[in-house]
CSV table of C-alpha atoms and ligand atoms in Angstrom, one decimal:
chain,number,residue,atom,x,y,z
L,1,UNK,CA,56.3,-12.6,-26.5
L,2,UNK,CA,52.5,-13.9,-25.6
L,3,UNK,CA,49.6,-11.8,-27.0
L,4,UNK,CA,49.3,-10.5,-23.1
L,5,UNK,CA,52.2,-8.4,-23.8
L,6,UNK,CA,50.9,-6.4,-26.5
L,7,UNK,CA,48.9,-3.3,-26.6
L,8,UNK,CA,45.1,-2.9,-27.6
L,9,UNK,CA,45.5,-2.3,-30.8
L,10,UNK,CA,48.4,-4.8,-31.7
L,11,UNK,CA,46.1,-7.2,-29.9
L,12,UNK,CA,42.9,-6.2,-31.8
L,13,UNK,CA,44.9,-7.5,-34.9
L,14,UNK,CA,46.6,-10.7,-33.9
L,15,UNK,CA,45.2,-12.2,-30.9
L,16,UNK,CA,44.1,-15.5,-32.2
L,17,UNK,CA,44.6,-14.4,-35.8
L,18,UNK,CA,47.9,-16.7,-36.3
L,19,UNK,CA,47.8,-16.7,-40.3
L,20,UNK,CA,46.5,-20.3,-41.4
L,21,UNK,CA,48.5,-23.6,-41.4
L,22,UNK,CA,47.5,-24.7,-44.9
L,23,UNK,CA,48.2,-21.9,-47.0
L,24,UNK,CA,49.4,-18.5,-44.6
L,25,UNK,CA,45.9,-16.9,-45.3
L,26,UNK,CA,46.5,-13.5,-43.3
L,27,UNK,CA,42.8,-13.3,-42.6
L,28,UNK,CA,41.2,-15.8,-40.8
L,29,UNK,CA,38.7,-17.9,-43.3
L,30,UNK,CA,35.3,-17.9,-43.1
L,31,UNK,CA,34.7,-22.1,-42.5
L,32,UNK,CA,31.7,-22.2,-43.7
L,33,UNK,CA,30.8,-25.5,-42.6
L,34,UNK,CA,28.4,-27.2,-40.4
L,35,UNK,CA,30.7,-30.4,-39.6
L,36,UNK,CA,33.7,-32.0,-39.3
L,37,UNK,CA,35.4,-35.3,-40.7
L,38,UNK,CA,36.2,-37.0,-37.7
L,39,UNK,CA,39.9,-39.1,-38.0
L,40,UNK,CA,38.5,-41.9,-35.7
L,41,UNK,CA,34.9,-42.6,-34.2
L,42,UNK,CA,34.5,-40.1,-31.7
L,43,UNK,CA,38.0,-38.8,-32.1
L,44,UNK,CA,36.8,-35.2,-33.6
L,45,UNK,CA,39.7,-33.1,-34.5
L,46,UNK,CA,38.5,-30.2,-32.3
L,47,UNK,CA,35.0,-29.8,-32.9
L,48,UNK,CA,32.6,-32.7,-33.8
L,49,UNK,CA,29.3,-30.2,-35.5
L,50,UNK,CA,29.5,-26.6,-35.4
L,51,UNK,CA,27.3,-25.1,-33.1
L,52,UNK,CA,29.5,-26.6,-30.6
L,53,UNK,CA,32.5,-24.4,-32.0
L,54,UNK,CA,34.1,-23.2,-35.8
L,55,UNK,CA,37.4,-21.7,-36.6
L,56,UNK,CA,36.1,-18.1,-37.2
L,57,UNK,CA,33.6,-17.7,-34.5
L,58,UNK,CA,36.6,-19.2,-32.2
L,59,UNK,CA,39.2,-16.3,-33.3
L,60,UNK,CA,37.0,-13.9,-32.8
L,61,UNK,CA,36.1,-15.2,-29.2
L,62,UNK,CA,39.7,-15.1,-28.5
L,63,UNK,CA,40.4,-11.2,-29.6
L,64,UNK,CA,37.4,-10.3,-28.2
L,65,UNK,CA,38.6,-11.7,-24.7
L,66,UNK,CA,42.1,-10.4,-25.1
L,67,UNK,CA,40.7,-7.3,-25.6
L,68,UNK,CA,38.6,-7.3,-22.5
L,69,UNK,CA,41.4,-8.5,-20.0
L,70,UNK,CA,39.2,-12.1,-19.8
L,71,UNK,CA,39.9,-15.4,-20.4
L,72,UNK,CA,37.2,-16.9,-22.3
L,73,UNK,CA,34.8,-15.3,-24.5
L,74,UNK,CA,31.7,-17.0,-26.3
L,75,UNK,CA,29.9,-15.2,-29.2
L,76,UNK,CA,26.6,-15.7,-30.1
L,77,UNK,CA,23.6,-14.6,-32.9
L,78,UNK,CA,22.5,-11.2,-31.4
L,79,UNK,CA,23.2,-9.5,-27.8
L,80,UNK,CA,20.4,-10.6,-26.6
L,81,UNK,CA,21.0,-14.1,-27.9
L,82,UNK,CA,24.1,-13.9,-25.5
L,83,UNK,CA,22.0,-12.2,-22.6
L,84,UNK,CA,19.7,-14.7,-22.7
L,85,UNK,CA,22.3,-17.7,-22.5
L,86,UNK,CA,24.2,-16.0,-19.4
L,87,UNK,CA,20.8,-15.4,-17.4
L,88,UNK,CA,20.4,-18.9,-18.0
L,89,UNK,CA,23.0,-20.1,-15.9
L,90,UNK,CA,20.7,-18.7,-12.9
L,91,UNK,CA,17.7,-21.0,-11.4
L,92,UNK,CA,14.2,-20.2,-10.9
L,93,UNK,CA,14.0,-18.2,-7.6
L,94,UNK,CA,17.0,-16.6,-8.1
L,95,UNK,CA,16.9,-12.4,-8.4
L,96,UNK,CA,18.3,-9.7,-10.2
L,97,UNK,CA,19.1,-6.2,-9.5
L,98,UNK,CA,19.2,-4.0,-12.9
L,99,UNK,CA,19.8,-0.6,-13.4
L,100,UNK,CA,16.8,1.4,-13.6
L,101,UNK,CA,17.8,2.6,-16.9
L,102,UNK,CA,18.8,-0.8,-18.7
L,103,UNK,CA,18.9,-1.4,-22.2
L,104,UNK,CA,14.7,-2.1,-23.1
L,105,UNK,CA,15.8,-5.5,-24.5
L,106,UNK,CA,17.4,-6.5,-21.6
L,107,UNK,CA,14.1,-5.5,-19.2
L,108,UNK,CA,11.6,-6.9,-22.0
L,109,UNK,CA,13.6,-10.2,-21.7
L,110,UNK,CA,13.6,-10.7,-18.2
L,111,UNK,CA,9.7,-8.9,-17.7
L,112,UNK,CA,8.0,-10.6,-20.5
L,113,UNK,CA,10.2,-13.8,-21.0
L,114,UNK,CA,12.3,-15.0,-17.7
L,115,UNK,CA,9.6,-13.9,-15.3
L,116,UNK,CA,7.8,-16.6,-16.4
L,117,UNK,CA,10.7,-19.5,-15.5
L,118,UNK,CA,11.1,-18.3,-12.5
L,119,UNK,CA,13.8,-15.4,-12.0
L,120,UNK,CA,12.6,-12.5,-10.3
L,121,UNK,CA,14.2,-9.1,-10.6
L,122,UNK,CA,14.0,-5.4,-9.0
L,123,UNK,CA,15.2,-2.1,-10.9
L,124,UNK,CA,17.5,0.4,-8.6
L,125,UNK,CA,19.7,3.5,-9.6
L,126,UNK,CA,22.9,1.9,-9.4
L,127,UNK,CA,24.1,5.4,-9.0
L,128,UNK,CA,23.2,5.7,-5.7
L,129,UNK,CA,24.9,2.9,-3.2
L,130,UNK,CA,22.5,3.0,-0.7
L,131,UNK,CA,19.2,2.1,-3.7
L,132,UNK,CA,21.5,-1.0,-4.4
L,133,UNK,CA,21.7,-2.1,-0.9
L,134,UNK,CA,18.3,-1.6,-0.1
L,135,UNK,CA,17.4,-3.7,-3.4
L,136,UNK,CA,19.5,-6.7,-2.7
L,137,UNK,CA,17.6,-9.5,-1.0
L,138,UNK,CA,19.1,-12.5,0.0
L,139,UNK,CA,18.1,-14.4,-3.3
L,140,UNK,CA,19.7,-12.0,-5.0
L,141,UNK,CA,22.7,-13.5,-7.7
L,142,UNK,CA,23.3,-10.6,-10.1
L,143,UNK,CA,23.7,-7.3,-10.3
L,144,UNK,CA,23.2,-6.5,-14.2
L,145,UNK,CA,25.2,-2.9,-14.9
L,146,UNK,CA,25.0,-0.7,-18.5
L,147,UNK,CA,27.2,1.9,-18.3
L,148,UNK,CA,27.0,4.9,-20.2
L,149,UNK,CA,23.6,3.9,-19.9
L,150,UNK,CA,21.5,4.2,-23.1
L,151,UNK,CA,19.6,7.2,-24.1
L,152,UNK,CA,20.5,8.9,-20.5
L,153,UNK,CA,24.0,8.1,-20.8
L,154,UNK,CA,23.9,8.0,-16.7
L,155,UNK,CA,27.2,6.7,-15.6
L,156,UNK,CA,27.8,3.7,-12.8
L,157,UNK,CA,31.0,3.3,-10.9
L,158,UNK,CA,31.7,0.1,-12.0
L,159,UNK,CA,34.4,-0.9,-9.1
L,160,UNK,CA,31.9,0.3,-6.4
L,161,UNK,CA,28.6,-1.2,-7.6
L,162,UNK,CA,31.2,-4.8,-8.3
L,163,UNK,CA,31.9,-4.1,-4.7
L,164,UNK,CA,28.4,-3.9,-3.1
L,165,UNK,CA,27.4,-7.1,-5.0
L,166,UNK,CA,30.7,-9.2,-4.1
L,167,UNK,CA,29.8,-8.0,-0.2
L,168,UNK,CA,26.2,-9.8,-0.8
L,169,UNK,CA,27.5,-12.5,-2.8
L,170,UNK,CA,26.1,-11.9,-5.9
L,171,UNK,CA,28.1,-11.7,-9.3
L,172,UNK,CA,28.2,-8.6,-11.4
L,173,UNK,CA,27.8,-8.1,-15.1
L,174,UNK,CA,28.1,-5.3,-17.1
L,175,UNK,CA,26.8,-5.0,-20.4
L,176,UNK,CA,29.7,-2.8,-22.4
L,177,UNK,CA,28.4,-2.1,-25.6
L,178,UNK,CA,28.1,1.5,-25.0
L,179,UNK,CA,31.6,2.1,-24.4
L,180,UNK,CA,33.7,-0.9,-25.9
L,181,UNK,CA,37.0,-2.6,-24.3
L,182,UNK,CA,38.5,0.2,-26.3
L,183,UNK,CA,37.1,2.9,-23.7
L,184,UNK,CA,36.4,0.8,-20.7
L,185,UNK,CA,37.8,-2.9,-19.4
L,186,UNK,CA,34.9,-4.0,-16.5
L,187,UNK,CA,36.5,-6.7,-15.3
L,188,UNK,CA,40.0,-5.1,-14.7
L,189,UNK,CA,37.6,-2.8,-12.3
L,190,UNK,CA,36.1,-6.4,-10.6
L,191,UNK,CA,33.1,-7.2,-13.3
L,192,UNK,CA,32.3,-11.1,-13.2
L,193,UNK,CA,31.7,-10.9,-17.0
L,194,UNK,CA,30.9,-8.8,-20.0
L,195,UNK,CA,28.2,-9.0,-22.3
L,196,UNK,CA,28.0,-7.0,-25.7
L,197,UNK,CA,25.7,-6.4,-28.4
L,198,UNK,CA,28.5,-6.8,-31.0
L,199,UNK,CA,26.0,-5.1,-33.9
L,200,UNK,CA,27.0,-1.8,-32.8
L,201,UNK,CA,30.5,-0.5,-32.0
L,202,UNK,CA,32.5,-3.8,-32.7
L,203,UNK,CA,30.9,-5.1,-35.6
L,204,UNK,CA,30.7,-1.3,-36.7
L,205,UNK,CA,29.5,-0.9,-39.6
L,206,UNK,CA,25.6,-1.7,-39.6
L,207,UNK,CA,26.3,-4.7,-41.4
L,208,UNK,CA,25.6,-8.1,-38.9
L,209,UNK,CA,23.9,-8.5,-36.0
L,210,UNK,CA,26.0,-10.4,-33.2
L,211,UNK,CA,26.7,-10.9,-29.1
L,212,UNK,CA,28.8,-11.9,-27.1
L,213,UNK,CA,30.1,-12.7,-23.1
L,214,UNK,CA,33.5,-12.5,-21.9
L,215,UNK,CA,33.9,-13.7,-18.4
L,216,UNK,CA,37.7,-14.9,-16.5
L,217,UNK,CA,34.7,-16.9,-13.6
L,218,UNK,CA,36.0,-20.3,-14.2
L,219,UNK,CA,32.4,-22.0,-13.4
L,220,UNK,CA,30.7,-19.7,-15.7
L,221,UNK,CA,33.2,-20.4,-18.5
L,222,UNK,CA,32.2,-24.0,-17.5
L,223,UNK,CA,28.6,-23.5,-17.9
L,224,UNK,CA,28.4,-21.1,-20.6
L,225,UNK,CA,30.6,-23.9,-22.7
L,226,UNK,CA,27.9,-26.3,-22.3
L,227,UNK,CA,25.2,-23.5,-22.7
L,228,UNK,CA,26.2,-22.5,-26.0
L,229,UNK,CA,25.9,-26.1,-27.6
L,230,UNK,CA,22.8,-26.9,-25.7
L,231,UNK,CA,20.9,-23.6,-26.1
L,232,UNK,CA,22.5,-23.1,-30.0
L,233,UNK,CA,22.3,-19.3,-29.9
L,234,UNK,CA,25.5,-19.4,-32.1
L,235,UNK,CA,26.8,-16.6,-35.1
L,236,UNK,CA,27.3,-18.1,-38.1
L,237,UNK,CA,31.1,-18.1,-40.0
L,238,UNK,CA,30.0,-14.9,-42.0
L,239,UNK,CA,28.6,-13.2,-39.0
L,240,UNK,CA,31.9,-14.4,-36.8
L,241,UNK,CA,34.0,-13.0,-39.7
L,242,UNK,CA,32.6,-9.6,-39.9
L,243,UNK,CA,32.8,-9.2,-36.3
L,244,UNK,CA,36.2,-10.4,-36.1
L,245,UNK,CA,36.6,-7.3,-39.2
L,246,UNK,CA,35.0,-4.8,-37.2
L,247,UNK,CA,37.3,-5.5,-34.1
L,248,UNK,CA,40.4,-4.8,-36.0
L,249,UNK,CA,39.7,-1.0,-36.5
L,250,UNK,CA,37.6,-0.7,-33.0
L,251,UNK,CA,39.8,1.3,-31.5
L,252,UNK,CA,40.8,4.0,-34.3
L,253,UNK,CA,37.1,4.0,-34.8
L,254,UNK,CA,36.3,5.0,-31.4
L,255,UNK,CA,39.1,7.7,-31.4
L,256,UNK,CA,37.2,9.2,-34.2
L,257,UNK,CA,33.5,8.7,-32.4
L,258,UNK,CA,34.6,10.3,-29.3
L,259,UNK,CA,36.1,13.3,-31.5
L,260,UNK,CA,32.9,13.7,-33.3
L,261,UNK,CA,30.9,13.2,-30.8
L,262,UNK,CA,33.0,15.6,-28.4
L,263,UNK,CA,32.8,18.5,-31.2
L,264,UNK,CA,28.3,17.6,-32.1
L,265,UNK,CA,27.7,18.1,-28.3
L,266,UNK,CA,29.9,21.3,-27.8
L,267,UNK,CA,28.0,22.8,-30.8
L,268,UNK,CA,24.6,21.8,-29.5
L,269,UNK,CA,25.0,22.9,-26.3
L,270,UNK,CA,25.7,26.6,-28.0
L,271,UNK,CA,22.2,26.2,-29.4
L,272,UNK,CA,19.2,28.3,-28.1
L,273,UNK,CA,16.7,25.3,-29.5
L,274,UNK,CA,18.6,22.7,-27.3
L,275,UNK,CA,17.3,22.6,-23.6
L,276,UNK,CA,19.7,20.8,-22.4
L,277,UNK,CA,22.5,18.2,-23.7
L,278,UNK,CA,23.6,14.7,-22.4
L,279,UNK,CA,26.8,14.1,-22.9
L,280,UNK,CA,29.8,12.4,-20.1
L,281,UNK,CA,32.7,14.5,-21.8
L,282,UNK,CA,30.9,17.9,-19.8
L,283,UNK,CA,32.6,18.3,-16.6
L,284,UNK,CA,28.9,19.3,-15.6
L,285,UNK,CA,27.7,16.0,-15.9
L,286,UNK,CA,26.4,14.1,-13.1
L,287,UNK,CA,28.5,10.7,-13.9
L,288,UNK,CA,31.8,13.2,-15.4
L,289,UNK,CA,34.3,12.6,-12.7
L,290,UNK,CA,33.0,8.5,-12.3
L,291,UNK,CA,33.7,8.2,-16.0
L,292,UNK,CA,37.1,10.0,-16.3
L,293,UNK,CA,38.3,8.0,-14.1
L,294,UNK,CA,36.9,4.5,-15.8
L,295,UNK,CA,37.0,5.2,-19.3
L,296,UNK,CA,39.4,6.6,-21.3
L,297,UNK,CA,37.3,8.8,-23.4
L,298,UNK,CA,33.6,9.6,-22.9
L,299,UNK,CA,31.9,7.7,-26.5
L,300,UNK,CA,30.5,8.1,-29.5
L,301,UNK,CA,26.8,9.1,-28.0
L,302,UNK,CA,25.1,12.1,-27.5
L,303,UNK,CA,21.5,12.6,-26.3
L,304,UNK,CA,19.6,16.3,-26.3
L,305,UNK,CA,16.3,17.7,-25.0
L,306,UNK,CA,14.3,20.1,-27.2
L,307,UNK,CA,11.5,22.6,-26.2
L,308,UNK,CA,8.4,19.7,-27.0
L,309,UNK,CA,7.8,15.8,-28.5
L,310,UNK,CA,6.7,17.7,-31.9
L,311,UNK,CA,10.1,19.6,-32.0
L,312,UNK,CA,12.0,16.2,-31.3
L,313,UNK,CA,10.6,14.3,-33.8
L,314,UNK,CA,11.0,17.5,-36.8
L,315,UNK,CA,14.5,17.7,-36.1
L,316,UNK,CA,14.6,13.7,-36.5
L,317,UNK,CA,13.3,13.9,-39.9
L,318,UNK,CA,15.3,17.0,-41.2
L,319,UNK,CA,18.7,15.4,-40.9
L,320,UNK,CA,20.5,14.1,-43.9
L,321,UNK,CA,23.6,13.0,-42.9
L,322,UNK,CA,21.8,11.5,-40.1
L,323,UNK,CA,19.9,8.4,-41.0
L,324,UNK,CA,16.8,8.3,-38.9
L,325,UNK,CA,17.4,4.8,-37.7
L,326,UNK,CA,17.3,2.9,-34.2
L,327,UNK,CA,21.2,0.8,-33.6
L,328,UNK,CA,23.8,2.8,-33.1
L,329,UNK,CA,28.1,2.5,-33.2
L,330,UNK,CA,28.4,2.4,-37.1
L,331,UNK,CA,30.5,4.6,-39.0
L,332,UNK,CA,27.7,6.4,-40.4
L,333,UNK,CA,26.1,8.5,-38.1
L,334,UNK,CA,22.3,7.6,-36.6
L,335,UNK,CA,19.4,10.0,-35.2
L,336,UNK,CA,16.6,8.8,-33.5
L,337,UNK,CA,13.7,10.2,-30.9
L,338,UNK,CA,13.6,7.1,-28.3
L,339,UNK,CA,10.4,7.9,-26.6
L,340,UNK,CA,8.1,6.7,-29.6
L,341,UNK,CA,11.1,4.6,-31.6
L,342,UNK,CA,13.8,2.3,-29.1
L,343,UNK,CA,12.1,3.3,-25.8
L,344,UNK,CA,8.5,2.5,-27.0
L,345,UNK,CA,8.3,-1.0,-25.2
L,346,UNK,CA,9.1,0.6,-21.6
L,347,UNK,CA,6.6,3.5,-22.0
L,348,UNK,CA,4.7,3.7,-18.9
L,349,UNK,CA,7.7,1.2,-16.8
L,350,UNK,CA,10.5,2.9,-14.6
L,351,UNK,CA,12.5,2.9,-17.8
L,352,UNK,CA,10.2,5.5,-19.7
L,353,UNK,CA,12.1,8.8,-21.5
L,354,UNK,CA,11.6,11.8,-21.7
L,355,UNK,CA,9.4,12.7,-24.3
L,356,UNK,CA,11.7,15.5,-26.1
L,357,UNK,CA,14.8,13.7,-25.8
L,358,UNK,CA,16.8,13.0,-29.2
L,359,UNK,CA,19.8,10.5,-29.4
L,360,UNK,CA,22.8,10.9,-31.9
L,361,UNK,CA,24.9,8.2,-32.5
L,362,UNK,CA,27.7,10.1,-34.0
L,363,UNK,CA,29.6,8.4,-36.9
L,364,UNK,CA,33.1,9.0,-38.2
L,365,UNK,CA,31.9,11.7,-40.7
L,366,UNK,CA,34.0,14.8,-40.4
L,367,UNK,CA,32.6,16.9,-37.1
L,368,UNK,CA,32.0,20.0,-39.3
L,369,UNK,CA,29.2,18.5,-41.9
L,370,UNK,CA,27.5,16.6,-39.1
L,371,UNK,CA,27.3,20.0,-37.2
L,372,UNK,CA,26.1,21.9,-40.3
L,373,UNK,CA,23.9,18.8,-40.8
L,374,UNK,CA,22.7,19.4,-37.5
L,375,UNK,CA,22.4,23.4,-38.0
L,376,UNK,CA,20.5,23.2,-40.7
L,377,UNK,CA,17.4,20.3,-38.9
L,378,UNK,CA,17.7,22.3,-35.8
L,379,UNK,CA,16.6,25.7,-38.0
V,401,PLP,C1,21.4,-3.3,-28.9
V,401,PLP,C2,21.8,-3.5,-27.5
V,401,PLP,C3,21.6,-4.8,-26.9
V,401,PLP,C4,20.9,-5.9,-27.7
V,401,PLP,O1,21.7,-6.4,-28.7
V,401,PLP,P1,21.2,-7.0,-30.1
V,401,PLP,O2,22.4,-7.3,-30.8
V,401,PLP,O3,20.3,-6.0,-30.7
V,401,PLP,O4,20.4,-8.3,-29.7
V,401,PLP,C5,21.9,-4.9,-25.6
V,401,PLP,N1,22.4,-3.9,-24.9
V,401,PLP,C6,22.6,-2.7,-25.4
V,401,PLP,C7,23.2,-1.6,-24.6
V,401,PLP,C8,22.3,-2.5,-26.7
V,401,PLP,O5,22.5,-1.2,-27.3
């Protein structure tokens, strides 16, 4: 029996987890080293120094790509860290299409940094097929997909936006952190690669801040190899440990998430303060049918519209169970108003937010207190 034969959660725990050879240590150790006696001159055993590769980074690379249906994955310092690597496989010249609702990180990167060397990009609503079209040009290389999108949570068919870009001949990425291999595999549904902000859902409890690609595109798993030891935007063995940690209870966590947040947005949407509520689980929603059929539950966000910017921002700072924090996909549950906290950098761009909006990140609490929670802010 190959790990390829086992289901998510039997993979989660032991694809590439083998116990060790010395000793049958059921976790995987944290080598905490930066080098590696060498048997011979320029024999190295595997690795040779270890931002080129380490034990622990290495098994989480390999659950983490077993979990996404890919063949390689690479994990690196933050999501961006590993955002930054994969644009920098691309040449100057070369252009992007990114959803018009992309993660502010992602759009702050490529505005304010990569602009600079060279890669040029346009923003389009990947909902809408013909806005792709008309935004490919024929420099174009990458289409660059977040779906549930983050605080809108607009949803992209994945296979059909993959589709459009393969037609052009351009790759497509989709960043998954949102909704986790646990709730959604891209590349089963034609993504060219993966990328993840591991400090949120898979590292999962608030504790490290990680990235990482996962990609089955043999010349990117080419390049990317080389990348990560020439560009050094590496985890450390701690980092790689807790990661590989969080990724063992991702997908019991999620169940939980989805429940919680499946019962916060029912209640809100009940609630005469509450304009209006953004959540894929509503069969109202714009992306619903898109997502039931390319996820298998709808995620652990929920995002709501009060009356005003004042009211937003009071119910942010009467929670209790609710940390007012920015991040989101630990197990304890996060409020924030994005307009003046995440979404600050892309006031006045095509990314802005609305200025009443709030966004939950619902934790694994039981439903009932954070409703109550909830009841009581919204009062
Ligand atoms: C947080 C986040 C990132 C960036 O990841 P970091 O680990 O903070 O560098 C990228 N994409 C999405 C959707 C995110 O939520």
């Amino acid at each position: 029996m190959t790990d390829d034969d086992l289901r998510f959660e039997t993979r989660a725990i032991h694809a590439g987890q083998d116990p060790d050879a010395p000793y049958g240590s059921v976790n995987v150790p944290i080598y905490q080293t930066s080098t590696y006696a060498q048997p011979e001159v320029g024999a190295p055993k595997v690795w040779d120094y270890a931002r080129g590769g380490n034990p622990t980074r290495e098994a989480f690379q390999q659950a983490l790509a077993s979990l996404e249906d890919g063949e390689r994955g690479f994990a690196f310092a933050s999501g961006l860290g590993a955002e930054a690597t994969l644009l920098l496989t691309l040449h100057p010249g070369d252009h992007l299409v990114l959803a018009d609702d992309v993660y502010g990180g992602t759009y702050r990167l490529l505005s304010k940094v990569l602009s600079d060397w060279g890669l040029r990009f346009s923003t389009a609503d990947l909902r809408d097929p013909a806005a792709l079209s008309a935004a490919l040009t024929p420099a174009t290389k990458l289409v660059w997909i977040e779906t549930p999108s983050n605080p809108l949570l607009k949803i992209v068919d994945i296979g059909a936006v993959c589709a459009i870009a393969h037609e052009h001949g351009a790759r497509a990425v989709v960043d998954n952190t949102f909704a986790t291999p646990a709730l959604q595999r891209p590349l089963a549904l034609g993504a060219d690669a993966v990328v993840h902000s591991v400090t949120k859902y898979i590292g999962g409890h608030s504790d490290l801040i990680g990235g990482a690609i996962v990609t089955s595109d043999e010349e990117w798993i080419e390049r990317l190899g080389f990348l990560v030891n020439a560009v050094g935007a590496v985890p450390g063995p701690m980092d790689s440990y807790l990661a590989l940690r969080g990724l063992k209870t991702l997908a019991v966590r999620m169940r939980a998430h989805c429940a919680g947040a499946r019962a916060v947005a029912g209640y809100l949407r009940t609630h005469p303060a509450v304009a209006a509520v953004l959540y894929p689980g509503f069969d109202d929603h714009p992306g619903h049918d898109v997502a039931a059929r390319q996820m298998q539950e709808f995620g652990g966000m929920v995002s709501f519209r009060v009356a005003s910017a004042e009211k937003a921002i009071d119910v942010a700072r009467r929670t209790r169970l609710f940390f007012l924090a920015e991040s989101l996909g630990g197990v304890e549950s996060l409020i924030e108003v994005p307009g003046p906290m995440t979404h600050a950098s892309v006031a006045g761009s095509p990314l802005e937010v609305p200025a009443d909006l709030v966004r939950l990140s619902v934790g694994i609490e039981h439903p009932d207190d954070l409703i109550e929670d909830l009841d009581h802010a919204l009062a």
